[in-house]
Amino acid sequence: MVRTLARLAHEIIERNPGAESLSLIGIKRRGVPLAKMLKSNIEKFSDIKAELGELDITLYRDDLTERYQSPQLNSSVIDFDINGKSIILVDDVIFTGRTARAAMDAVIKMGRPAKIELAVMVDRGHRELPIFANYVGKNIPTSKDEFVCVRLDEIDGVTEIAISKNG
């Protein structure tokens, strides 16, 4: 994962030439530590200063009533103006595309960025919406009855990507 995050940082730098700053927004929960690691790498490998934010998409989910009787809000922390900025949303896994759509809705409600891109550690396929990641750490084809779990030391006490059967 360390090498993959370094490669992703280099890809972001290469695709954003002349960028004075980028705005990385981690989608809670595991997107936040991944965004922090990407920010660190981008600043280590370039002169780009990256802003960092945390986004809670709970209220923007299209399955809110199905999944949560009373949703837990973890509050977003975005203390910079997003208008006219290049925003890179960061998440651990892209699956159906619904989380990314909810994150875009949340960001657009805050203002009008110049562009929104998506960086993920794992793309496992099975889109239900026409959404793709601009920066992908690993493509891991899965069946729908498998589950991809990105575990991070900051949250889980271990750093790994695991695939298991649902249930």
Phi, psi and omega in degrees: 000327180297314178295321180296318178294325176295316179296317178300318178299316178297319178298317179297316179298314182296324182273000179230057182295141178075004180290125177282328177207154174236157176242113177263130178235113179278132177276121182298129031245304187281348175291335182293306178296328176295319178297321178298317180293320178296317178303313180300314180294316180301315181289331178287323186266355184208181175266005181286131174261119184260131172277154184228133177223165178236132185239125174260118184259009187312310184285353181258358181290142178275355177247025186304313183288332178286321189268330189230124172289312173225105186296142175270119178266130182254008178053134176276149176231094178230097186258037175218157179284126181271350182300126178075004183269157169270112183258132172243111175283138183236129178218167182279311185225137168252130183235271183279337183098355184290324177295316179298319178298316179298320179295319177297318177301315181296317181293315182296329177294336181274344182162196183238092177289158177295320177202157175233127175238168182231131175240130180227152176285318184227132169251114183256004178082195176070040180297142171251347179231154182281068182234139178227161176267136178284329181230120184235127177290304180218137169267120180235098178297134181226164169269165182291342179267010175256159181231133177255125181239118173265117179254136182236140183308318182301329183252317190254350182082003179209150177245114181192165171243126183234145175242133179218167175282141176298146178092000000 
